[in-house]
Amino acid sequence: MDIESKENGVISNGFHGYKEGYKTLENSEMNRRLTNLFNKLILPLALVGLTPQIVMLYWYTNVKFAGSYSTLIAHFRSDSVLGTIVAMWNELSIFNTFTVGVIFGYFAWALFWMVVLPGKEVQGPVTPKGNVPQYKDNGFLHYCVTMAGFAILTIVLKYNGLTPTVVYDRFGELLGFMNVFALCFVFLLYIKGITRPSTSDSGKTGGGFVFDYYWGTELYPRICGIDVKVFTNCRFGMTVWPLLVCIYALKSYEIHGFVDSMFVTTILQLTYITKFFAWEAGYMHTIDIILDRAGYYICWGCLCWLPSLYPIVSHYLVTHPLRLGTPLATSILIFGLFSVLINYLADLQRQDVRKANGDCLVWGRKPDLIRAKYRIECGEERESILLASGWWGLSRHFHYIPEILLSFFWTVTTGFENVLPYTYVIVLVILLTHRSFRDEHKCSMKYGVYWQEYCTKVRHRIIPFLF
């Protein structure tokens, strides 16, 4: 009987253990499905539905509610969120000769110079499918030609009693038109990535239509030889930004004359953007290009989110001029320019080390390197250099620090009356923090033990000794 009892106990315990194990697997599968449902459907659907309204509300808050979120919220309470949004759209005439002429006129200008201007051929990093994207490095020249063209256009318009600041006056119409255009354009990119992809780094992700529309179906789409992401990110988004900054500065001058706060923020933003275009070939190695597909997230973002949010400080200062005084204005300008310099030197340091294959000096010493090997999908082995000294020995994403500081310095020129002009800084902190996690996950999957070794050498993610 004792032996039989023991056997029954073993069987009973084994059965209960099996039941507990099954429940654990069942719960794990349920959690996986819920996570997948949130990431692949609920979140993308919410972002696609809400962000077009949010970018319009940035503009609407500034022009209708004196740049005050609290006034906007009070209006939400009295007239409802939906009522406010409906009223906002009803005030706009987005399909007219002005919006169509300005948007497609700029498209034609940008595409013409993108094709015509010379530039050396540069390569992006090899993709997981083994493709190596090719680019014409003419971004800086394109930027210079566009800014010079804007200056000439301004002179001609002023001579004839007109002004380009009509773009400020009717920016809501332009932004509304771009919202509709970008939503349609992204859908066409979705179809193209499935039916006529430019490379093998394409196709459905398996996450369903909503996720594929949001994330994209193609990594490097080209239309008639035009690289779509270079156009949306650089020739439109990053080039329209400085144009809007100049238009807003001119509008401020027309109304208030010279205002030092507008002058400082304009100089800092234009300096940062000029540095970006001087370094554009390096941008082709960033997560925006090598990981993010050409879908709603990146393409709609550059066509609508960027023009609405990035120059928001300049837009705000048109109606909220602030006289800083020479000492304060000079101090902010110096600190801002120093932040640009540090950001540039950090990026340059990593580029120089990779160009020299590690045969160089970093801060007067031989660089601390990790030669990380990885394999692409076809099985071919490749190697990348991970720099663990200099600026990159302080933290793994050190260059985010001067970028955030710079955005703060060009924003602090607005004072502290409203939160609206600080929206870009807040969003940038969230974006870069989130991007650091995405980038680290990508690198961990790509480099494996080499990335673990790198993280052991460079312990902090962004802020040295803190995070």
XYZ file of C-alpha atoms in Angstrom:
467
model
C 0.000 0.000 0.000
C 2.898 2.389 0.798
C 4.406 1.847 -2.597
C 1.020 2.323 -4.256
C 0.421 5.561 -2.308
C 3.790 6.888 -3.352
C 3.109 6.031 -6.967
C -0.299 7.721 -6.788
C 1.372 10.778 -5.233
C 3.949 10.922 -7.994
C 1.226 10.628 -10.638
C -0.888 13.255 -8.910
C 2.042 15.670 -8.577
C 2.997 15.053 -12.182
C -0.548 15.795 -13.315
C -0.689 18.993 -11.302
C 2.734 19.975 -12.646
C 1.512 19.356 -16.177
C -1.593 21.487 -15.526
C 0.512 24.338 -14.099
C 2.905 24.135 -17.031
C 0.013 24.177 -19.491
C -1.504 27.199 -17.747
C 1.853 28.988 -17.910
C 2.127 28.295 -21.629
C -1.474 29.350 -22.144
C -0.912 32.617 -20.245
C 2.314 33.230 -22.164
C 0.515 32.705 -25.463
C -2.307 35.011 -24.355
C 0.185 37.730 -23.364
C 1.930 37.358 -26.707
C -1.353 37.735 -28.572
C -2.382 40.783 -26.547
C 1.025 42.393 -27.060
C 0.856 41.651 -30.768
C -2.692 43.064 -30.932
C -1.582 46.282 -29.249
C 1.636 46.751 -31.257
C 0.312 45.656 -34.632
C -3.235 47.047 -34.584
C -4.338 49.259 -31.679
C -1.269 51.520 -31.451
C -0.766 52.013 -35.227
C -4.497 52.641 -35.708
C -4.502 55.193 -32.889
C -1.455 56.991 -34.272
C -2.789 57.092 -37.837
C -6.124 58.403 -36.555
C -4.845 60.927 -33.997
C -1.571 62.389 -35.249
C -3.098 64.207 -38.262
C -5.396 65.979 -35.800
C -2.530 66.696 -33.401
C -0.392 68.474 -36.006
C -3.348 70.606 -36.984
C -3.988 71.425 -33.325
C -0.387 72.664 -32.917
C -1.146 75.289 -35.545
C -4.692 75.944 -34.318
C -3.589 76.443 -30.705
C -1.072 79.054 -31.750
C -3.316 81.091 -34.059
C -6.669 80.724 -32.267
C -5.797 80.243 -28.589
C -2.726 82.491 -28.218
C -0.369 79.527 -28.037
C -1.948 78.285 -24.799
C -2.719 74.608 -24.244
C -4.773 75.521 -21.175
C -7.039 77.706 -23.325
C -7.338 74.863 -25.845
C -8.284 72.425 -23.075
C -10.869 74.888 -21.736
C -12.326 75.044 -25.250
C -12.386 71.241 -25.358
C -14.466 71.274 -22.168
C -16.923 73.879 -23.409
C -17.256 72.765 -27.021
C -15.979 69.138 -26.795
C -12.845 67.744 -28.434
C -14.757 66.582 -31.503
C -16.580 69.898 -31.835
C -13.281 71.807 -31.695
C -11.657 69.593 -34.314
C -14.669 69.791 -36.627
C -14.748 73.578 -36.263
C -11.028 73.733 -37.018
C -11.372 71.796 -40.273
C -14.506 73.737 -41.262
C -12.527 76.986 -41.132
C -10.090 75.718 -43.745
C -10.264 75.547 -47.520
C -7.528 73.030 -48.212
C -8.161 72.322 -51.912
C -7.522 75.530 -53.824
C -5.084 76.971 -56.339
C -2.878 78.355 -53.574
C -2.325 75.077 -51.713
C -1.954 73.013 -54.872
C 0.351 75.593 -56.469
C 2.629 75.994 -53.433
C 2.920 72.290 -52.583
C 3.336 70.907 -56.082
C 5.410 73.909 -57.118
C 7.871 73.080 -54.346
C 7.745 69.364 -55.253
C 8.730 70.245 -58.821
C 11.542 72.524 -57.615
C 12.922 69.945 -55.188
C 12.739 67.028 -57.626
C 14.353 69.030 -60.431
C 17.400 70.009 -58.378
C 17.567 66.593 -56.722
C 18.107 65.068 -60.168
C 20.142 67.835 -61.843
C 22.642 68.822 -59.154
C 25.915 66.873 -59.134
C 27.136 64.777 -56.241
C 29.420 61.842 -55.622
C 27.904 58.404 -55.276
C 27.838 57.125 -51.711
C 26.642 53.840 -50.270
C 24.436 53.045 -47.329
C 25.016 50.013 -45.104
C 24.212 46.573 -46.454
C 20.630 45.517 -45.751
C 19.572 42.200 -44.160
C 18.762 40.937 -47.676
C 22.246 41.865 -48.906
C 21.294 45.000 -50.861
C 23.552 48.059 -50.759
C 21.618 51.328 -51.345
C 23.254 53.982 -53.539
C 22.807 57.731 -53.072
C 23.861 60.881 -54.856
C 25.398 63.059 -52.146
C 24.068 66.438 -53.286
C 22.021 67.334 -50.214
C 24.146 70.270 -49.091
C 24.215 71.746 -52.586
C 20.446 71.245 -52.896
C 19.958 73.039 -49.573
C 22.132 75.981 -50.650
C 20.390 76.317 -54.023
C 16.961 76.194 -52.356
C 17.816 78.807 -49.725
C 19.348 81.061 -52.387
C 16.267 80.553 -54.546
C 14.051 81.545 -51.621
C 16.099 84.720 -51.072
C 15.731 85.674 -54.739
C 12.001 84.891 -54.682
C 11.582 87.083 -51.590
C 13.332 90.015 -53.255
C 11.215 89.662 -56.399
C 7.973 89.406 -54.425
C 8.849 92.365 -52.207
C 9.759 94.448 -55.250
C 6.275 93.772 -56.627
C 4.477 94.536 -53.381
C 4.032 90.897 -52.378
C 5.566 88.715 -49.665
C 6.298 85.013 -49.097
C 4.869 85.359 -45.581
C 1.475 84.542 -47.096
C 2.628 81.003 -46.283
C 2.413 81.919 -42.586
C -0.996 83.523 -43.070
C -2.385 80.436 -44.801
C -0.289 77.729 -43.188
C -3.361 75.900 -41.863
C -4.588 75.384 -45.424
C -1.202 74.100 -46.546
C -0.900 71.754 -43.578
C -4.422 70.427 -44.107
C -3.693 69.770 -47.788
C -0.427 67.995 -46.928
C -2.261 65.798 -44.434
C -4.647 64.549 -47.097
C -1.912 64.214 -49.721
C 0.448 62.330 -47.384
C -2.239 59.835 -46.314
C -2.899 59.013 -49.985
C 0.803 58.942 -50.868
C 1.557 56.461 -48.084
C -1.217 54.185 -49.383
C 0.375 54.245 -52.842
C 3.707 53.310 -51.239
C 1.953 50.424 -49.488
C 0.659 49.133 -52.848
C 4.016 49.660 -54.561
C 5.947 47.714 -51.911
C 3.704 44.704 -52.517
C 3.274 44.821 -56.278
C 6.390 46.542 -57.666
C 9.128 46.721 -55.032
C 12.470 48.317 -55.850
C 14.515 45.763 -53.862
C 14.056 42.462 -52.070
C 13.836 44.340 -48.731
C 10.090 44.612 -49.160
C 6.732 42.882 -48.827
C 4.093 42.435 -46.172
C 5.273 42.082 -42.595
C 2.545 39.641 -41.555
C 1.119 42.192 -39.132
C -1.963 42.987 -41.203
C -2.990 45.938 -43.361
C -3.023 48.556 -40.584
C 0.482 47.750 -39.416
C 1.853 47.492 -42.964
C 0.319 50.871 -43.835
C 1.842 52.373 -40.684
C 5.259 50.722 -40.942
C 5.558 50.377 -44.707
C 6.073 47.525 -47.129
C 9.430 48.610 -48.561
C 12.739 49.691 -47.035
C 14.219 51.606 -49.979
C 11.471 52.454 -52.497
C 12.367 54.334 -55.650
C 9.955 55.922 -58.114
C 11.388 56.776 -61.550
C 14.856 56.574 -60.009
C 13.965 58.953 -57.154
C 14.698 57.611 -53.670
C 11.436 58.188 -51.797
C 12.907 58.399 -48.295
C 15.637 60.824 -49.350
C 12.938 63.008 -50.894
C 10.436 62.909 -48.018
C 13.010 63.086 -45.209
C 15.626 65.410 -46.678
C 14.433 67.238 -49.795
C 11.030 67.968 -48.290
C 10.974 67.690 -44.489
C 14.445 68.922 -43.585
C 14.433 71.557 -46.365
C 10.953 72.930 -45.696
C 11.923 73.375 -42.046
C 14.510 76.154 -42.705
C 12.236 77.741 -45.314
C 9.460 78.017 -42.736
C 11.899 79.354 -40.137
C 12.903 82.121 -42.559
C 9.284 82.857 -43.493
C 8.295 83.147 -39.831
C 11.302 85.365 -39.091
C 10.358 87.617 -42.007
C 6.757 87.767 -40.803
C 7.974 88.777 -37.345
C 10.144 91.505 -38.865
C 7.215 92.806 -40.942
C 5.100 93.134 -37.776
C 7.560 93.964 -34.989
C 10.848 94.906 -36.601
C 14.028 93.294 -35.253
C 13.397 90.998 -32.267
C 16.452 89.398 -30.691
C 14.613 86.240 -29.553
C 13.537 85.513 -33.128
C 17.057 86.269 -34.364
C 18.673 83.816 -31.902
C 16.267 80.949 -32.546
C 16.563 81.471 -36.325
C 20.375 81.385 -36.241
C 20.465 78.260 -34.056
C 17.927 76.348 -36.131
C 19.580 77.271 -39.428
C 23.008 76.331 -38.065
C 21.748 72.929 -36.972
C 20.023 72.294 -40.313
C 23.107 73.423 -42.261
C 25.176 70.955 -40.230
C 22.656 68.238 -41.040
C 23.012 68.750 -44.785
C 26.791 68.954 -44.578
C 26.600 65.525 -42.903
C 23.724 64.098 -44.965
C 25.702 61.074 -46.185
C 26.089 60.060 -42.540
C 22.325 60.341 -42.029
C 21.928 57.519 -44.533
C 23.429 55.222 -41.884
C 20.925 56.147 -39.159
C 17.947 54.169 -37.902
C 15.530 56.424 -39.861
C 16.953 55.081 -43.105
C 18.350 51.612 -42.402
C 15.540 50.272 -40.201
C 12.327 52.286 -40.702
C 10.396 51.331 -43.803
C 8.758 53.930 -46.030
C 5.314 53.941 -44.464
C 3.108 56.273 -42.470
C 5.552 56.472 -39.567
C 8.463 57.946 -41.491
C 6.932 59.400 -44.678
C 3.808 61.026 -43.249
C 5.998 62.148 -40.358
C 8.412 64.001 -42.634
C 5.662 65.430 -44.849
C 3.354 66.663 -42.055
C 4.638 66.167 -38.512
C 8.028 67.763 -39.187
C 6.790 70.983 -40.890
C 4.205 71.475 -38.158
C 6.267 70.701 -35.053
C 9.947 71.391 -35.766
C 9.629 75.153 -36.540
C 6.984 75.613 -33.818
C 9.198 78.000 -31.815
C 9.527 80.383 -34.751
C 5.809 80.121 -35.469
C 5.031 80.964 -31.829
C 7.407 83.947 -31.697
C 5.575 85.687 -34.551
C 2.706 86.442 -32.166
C 4.726 86.366 -28.931
C 7.811 88.548 -29.510
C 10.163 88.600 -26.528
C 12.944 91.171 -26.080
C 15.759 89.307 -24.360
C 18.378 92.010 -24.238
C 21.906 91.716 -25.625
C 23.586 89.866 -22.698
C 20.943 87.128 -22.442
C 20.483 86.769 -26.199
C 24.258 86.491 -26.697
C 24.596 83.901 -23.918
C 21.826 81.715 -25.334
C 23.322 81.989 -28.820
C 26.810 80.975 -27.608
C 25.540 77.985 -25.616
C 23.413 76.894 -28.558
C 26.270 77.133 -31.058
C 28.515 75.217 -28.645
C 25.899 72.431 -28.562
C 25.908 72.275 -32.365
C 29.710 72.014 -32.304
C 29.728 69.141 -29.798
C 27.066 67.296 -31.769
C 29.084 67.751 -34.962
C 32.379 66.671 -33.378
C 30.802 63.517 -31.921
C 29.379 62.454 -35.285
C 32.625 63.355 -37.057
C 34.718 61.373 -34.582
C 32.834 58.158 -35.259
C 32.872 58.724 -39.024
C 36.633 59.371 -39.051
C 37.364 56.218 -37.061
C 35.323 54.096 -39.447
C 36.870 55.710 -42.518
C 40.349 55.051 -41.156
C 39.361 51.512 -40.142
C 40.488 52.353 -36.621
C 43.988 53.451 -37.685
C 43.787 56.922 -36.133
C 43.820 58.779 -32.826
C 40.861 59.696 -30.647
C 41.587 62.472 -28.159
C 45.296 61.821 -28.685
C 45.110 58.091 -28.029
C 44.586 54.911 -30.018
C 40.810 54.314 -30.137
C 39.197 51.577 -28.090
C 37.408 49.486 -30.713
C 35.269 46.419 -30.970
C 35.270 44.792 -34.381
C 31.792 43.340 -34.355
C 31.081 40.542 -36.793
C 27.583 39.726 -38.003
C 25.862 37.802 -40.776
C 23.264 38.988 -43.253
C 20.354 36.751 -44.258
C 22.253 35.012 -47.053
C 24.884 33.896 -44.510
C 27.668 36.227 -45.632
C 29.800 37.540 -42.749
C 30.320 41.288 -42.357
C 32.126 43.511 -39.855
C 31.368 46.856 -38.207
C 33.476 49.027 -35.915
C 31.995 49.956 -32.539
C 33.853 52.917 -31.011
C 34.165 52.762 -27.206
C 36.331 55.803 -26.527
C 36.236 59.570 -27.025
C 32.723 60.971 -27.020
C 31.433 57.450 -27.579
C 33.123 56.182 -24.429
C 30.955 58.518 -22.332
C 27.657 56.940 -23.414
C 26.386 54.804 -26.266
C 24.155 57.595 -27.624
C 26.100 60.611 -26.406
C 25.229 62.721 -29.464
C 21.618 62.919 -28.253
C 22.679 65.155 -25.347
C 23.904 68.182 -27.362
C 20.965 67.761 -29.753
C 18.469 68.020 -26.889
C 20.375 70.921 -25.313
C 20.412 72.785 -28.620
C 16.645 72.435 -29.016
C 16.230 73.763 -25.478
C 18.418 76.804 -26.190
C 16.488 77.793 -29.314
C 13.235 77.263 -27.390
C 14.105 79.132 -24.194
C 14.063 82.334 -26.276
C 10.251 82.175 -25.939
C 10.321 82.550 -22.162
C 8.075 80.458 -19.925
C 4.584 81.825 -20.484
C 3.289 78.794 -22.429
C 4.178 75.129 -22.866
C 3.393 75.075 -26.609
C 6.836 76.226 -27.850
C 8.461 73.556 -25.650
C 6.501 70.817 -27.377
C 9.381 70.066 -29.753
C 11.866 69.646 -26.888
C 9.483 67.364 -25.001
C 8.732 65.263 -28.072
C 12.445 65.110 -28.956
C 13.355 63.733 -25.522
C 10.650 61.066 -25.838
C 11.590 60.278 -29.447
C 15.337 59.955 -28.815
C 14.834 57.901 -25.656
C 12.507 55.547 -27.534
C 14.910 55.473 -30.465
C 17.785 54.494 -28.183
C 15.833 51.416 -27.052
C 14.965 50.525 -30.661
C 18.567 51.003 -31.743
C 19.934 48.933 -28.865
C 17.504 46.105 -29.624
C 18.551 46.171 -33.288
C 22.252 46.161 -32.392
C 21.801 43.413 -29.820
C 20.103 41.196 -32.400
C 22.673 42.087 -35.049
C 25.941 41.892 -33.112
C 25.104 39.480 -30.259
C 28.065 38.957 -27.907
C 29.956 41.863 -29.477
C 27.180 44.245 -28.429
C 27.225 42.781 -24.916
C 30.956 43.465 -24.783
C 30.359 47.021 -26.005
C 27.716 47.619 -23.346
C 30.148 46.353 -20.711
C 32.752 48.884 -21.856
C 30.290 51.772 -22.333
C 27.835 51.261 -19.493
C 25.493 54.217 -19.927
C 22.878 54.571 -22.653
C 22.567 58.372 -23.061
C 23.537 60.404 -19.978
C 26.940 59.477 -18.491
C 26.682 58.066 -14.937
C 22.886 58.455 -14.902
C 21.164 56.670 -17.798
